[in-house]
Amino acid sequence: MRAVDDNAFCVIELARCWKDCEGVLLKKSSEPLDVIGTEEIMLSLHDLSLSEAEQLDNEHRSGDQSDASSLIPQIGRDNSINCLLRCSRSDYGLIASLDQSFRSIIRSGELYRLRRQMGITEHWVYFSCSLLEWEAFDPIRLRWMHLPRMTSNDCFMWSDKESLAVGTELLVFGKEIMSHVIYKYSISTNSWSLGSEMNEPRCLFASASLREIAIVAGGCDPQGNLLSTAEVYNSDTGMWVTLPNMIKARKMCSGAFIDEKFYVIGGIGVGNPNLLTCGEVYDLETKTWREIPDMFPALNNEGGGIDAPATSNAPPLLAVVKNELYAAYHAEKEVRKYVKERNLWVTVGGLPERAVSMNGWGLAFRACGDQLIVIGGPRALGGGIIEVNSWIPDEGPPQWSILARKHSGSFVYNCAVMGC
């Protein structure tokens, strides 16, 4: 009887979403789609209906007699999909449990593609404070979620890892016994699998994502040589494509998209033990790199001590909100903003008081929609506390709010934000 109640509840909620789409769950604006955009979406819905109908025909022949072609028969298939697009993706797991047709449409990933076309985005934070274990945090509903445990060998488990979120995928880069590997988590299927290999395997690289694409640049090859090469990954196709080389080879650098251009900042260069102060920007339209001198000047007191090597510091902690670049200066516990027009950084305020790090390691500083997120916490014997701090940048100094806290390992190994 409980299953019937849940089915009825979800159908009612979806029907209400269809009747009054402006008031549902997501922050997507209530502005109506223009005529061209609406036609494009409806064509996509039509194509989706055809592909699903073919699948349902196969299921019917194999013995599945359920009438799944309409999803919600009272309103029709296209309107049903329109409702699903406007539901929070927090609810997709429950909706997928209704029947095979809902499960199929959600696992196909097509809903996320259509949401992207319509500009509907929810940002979740994914992070790991324990080897092979990942959690997700929904900053809207303030909800924690455990991802399935990664399946890998001991070599990958203990190797240094890097991560990025692109499209509907979380990519985790690491090393197994003989080679670099990429593990891919899909939110559509809630499962891990091996991802496509880069054309040139690397570690300690800069990376950033923009909708369905991500760019990686620089880093080290398996022999430890510094790289100037770059690649772009498309999560829709699962393919890596080589880009033109950067001007300077570098490792332990950071990446960011600003105004739909890819920036590489900081890092360590060839034959230079000191941090690079220059940045580079890649124009996706002209397919060219441009160097920006003194984009990220090093500080005299940065690092673990006077004689500490540059490699003791974490790569620059960067985040972009509304095309404005911010950096967390861990030694000074400051947040600074980059002024593009003047090529300089200005201090806007402090980091959260309880967000600690080891030369920048173990602290997550990310953009999550229109807010900056800092994840970290105080360490204690026998455990620690992880805190999620949030600030929406404005004209004043940071006023951090604690969105959530929980007992956990307080050292953040990896962190990525997925918007879809």
mmCIF file of N, CA and C in Angstrom, residues 215 243-245 257 260-264 280-290:
data_model
loop_
_atom_site.group_PDB
_atom_site.id
_atom_site.type_symbol
_atom_site.label_atom_id
_atom_site.label_comp_id
_atom_site.label_asym_id
_atom_site.label_seq_id
_atom_site.Cartn_x
_atom_site.Cartn_y
_atom_site.Cartn_z
ATOM 1 N N ILE A 215 38.632 20.915 -19.988
ATOM 2 C CA ILE A 215 39.982 21.024 -20.542
ATOM 3 C C ILE A 215 40.988 20.711 -19.454
ATOM 4 N N LEU A 243 44.500 19.633 -28.018
ATOM 5 C CA LEU A 243 44.475 21.063 -28.322
ATOM 6 C C LEU A 243 45.896 21.552 -28.616
ATOM 7 N N PRO A 244 46.040 22.760 -29.136
ATOM 8 C CA PRO A 244 47.387 23.330 -29.295
ATOM 9 C C PRO A 244 48.115 23.409 -27.953
ATOM 10 N N ASN A 245 49.448 23.334 -28.016
ATOM 11 C CA ASN A 245 50.255 23.384 -26.802
ATOM 12 C C ASN A 245 50.219 24.765 -26.148
ATOM 13 N N PHE A 257 37.505 28.592 -16.082
ATOM 14 C CA PHE A 257 36.835 29.198 -17.226
ATOM 15 C C PHE A 257 36.300 30.558 -16.797
ATOM 16 N N GLU A 260 34.009 32.164 -20.829
ATOM 17 C CA GLU A 260 34.095 31.035 -21.760
ATOM 18 C C GLU A 260 35.481 30.893 -22.385
ATOM 19 N N LYS A 261 36.499 31.380 -21.691
ATOM 20 C CA LYS A 261 37.894 31.158 -22.062
ATOM 21 C C LYS A 261 38.569 30.390 -20.930
ATOM 22 N N PHE A 262 39.519 29.527 -21.283
ATOM 23 C CA PHE A 262 40.169 28.658 -20.303
ATOM 24 C C PHE A 262 41.494 29.275 -19.860
ATOM 25 N N TYR A 263 41.626 29.458 -18.541
ATOM 26 C CA TYR A 263 42.834 30.047 -17.972
ATOM 27 C C TYR A 263 43.642 28.978 -17.236
ATOM 28 N N VAL A 264 44.964 29.045 -17.372
ATOM 29 C CA VAL A 264 45.892 28.230 -16.584
ATOM 30 C C VAL A 264 46.725 29.188 -15.742
ATOM 31 N N GLU A 280 48.142 31.818 -18.484
ATOM 32 C CA GLU A 280 47.872 31.698 -19.913
ATOM 33 C C GLU A 280 46.377 31.533 -20.101
ATOM 34 N N VAL A 281 45.890 32.024 -21.232
ATOM 35 C CA VAL A 281 44.468 31.918 -21.527
ATOM 36 C C VAL A 281 44.300 31.321 -22.927
ATOM 37 N N TYR A 282 43.360 30.378 -23.033
ATOM 38 C CA TYR A 282 43.085 29.708 -24.301
ATOM 39 C C TYR A 282 41.722 30.151 -24.806
ATOM 40 N N ASP A 283 41.696 30.629 -26.047
ATOM 41 C CA ASP A 283 40.466 31.070 -26.694
ATOM 42 C C ASP A 283 39.895 29.913 -27.498
ATOM 43 N N LEU A 284 38.711 29.428 -27.131
ATOM 44 C CA LEU A 284 38.127 28.283 -27.809
ATOM 45 C C LEU A 284 37.749 28.595 -29.249
ATOM 46 N N GLU A 285 37.510 29.867 -29.565
ATOM 47 C CA GLU A 285 37.127 30.226 -30.934
ATOM 48 C C GLU A 285 38.338 30.325 -31.850
ATOM 49 N N THR A 286 39.391 31.011 -31.395
ATOM 50 C CA THR A 286 40.580 31.177 -32.245
ATOM 51 C C THR A 286 41.562 30.026 -32.090
ATOM 52 N N LYS A 287 41.352 29.184 -31.051
ATOM 53 C CA LYS A 287 42.234 28.043 -30.770
ATOM 54 C C LYS A 287 43.682 28.488 -30.584
ATOM 55 N N THR A 288 43.868 29.557 -29.829
ATOM 56 C CA THR A 288 45.205 30.081 -29.567
ATOM 57 C C THR A 288 45.374 30.374 -28.089
ATOM 58 N N TRP A 289 46.647 30.315 -27.621
ATOM 59 C CA TRP A 289 47.017 30.645 -26.262
ATOM 60 C C TRP A 289 47.635 32.043 -26.213
ATOM 61 N N ARG A 290 47.428 32.730 -25.103
ATOM 62 C CA ARG A 290 48.051 34.033 -24.868
ATOM 63 C C ARG A 290 48.585 34.069 -23.438
#
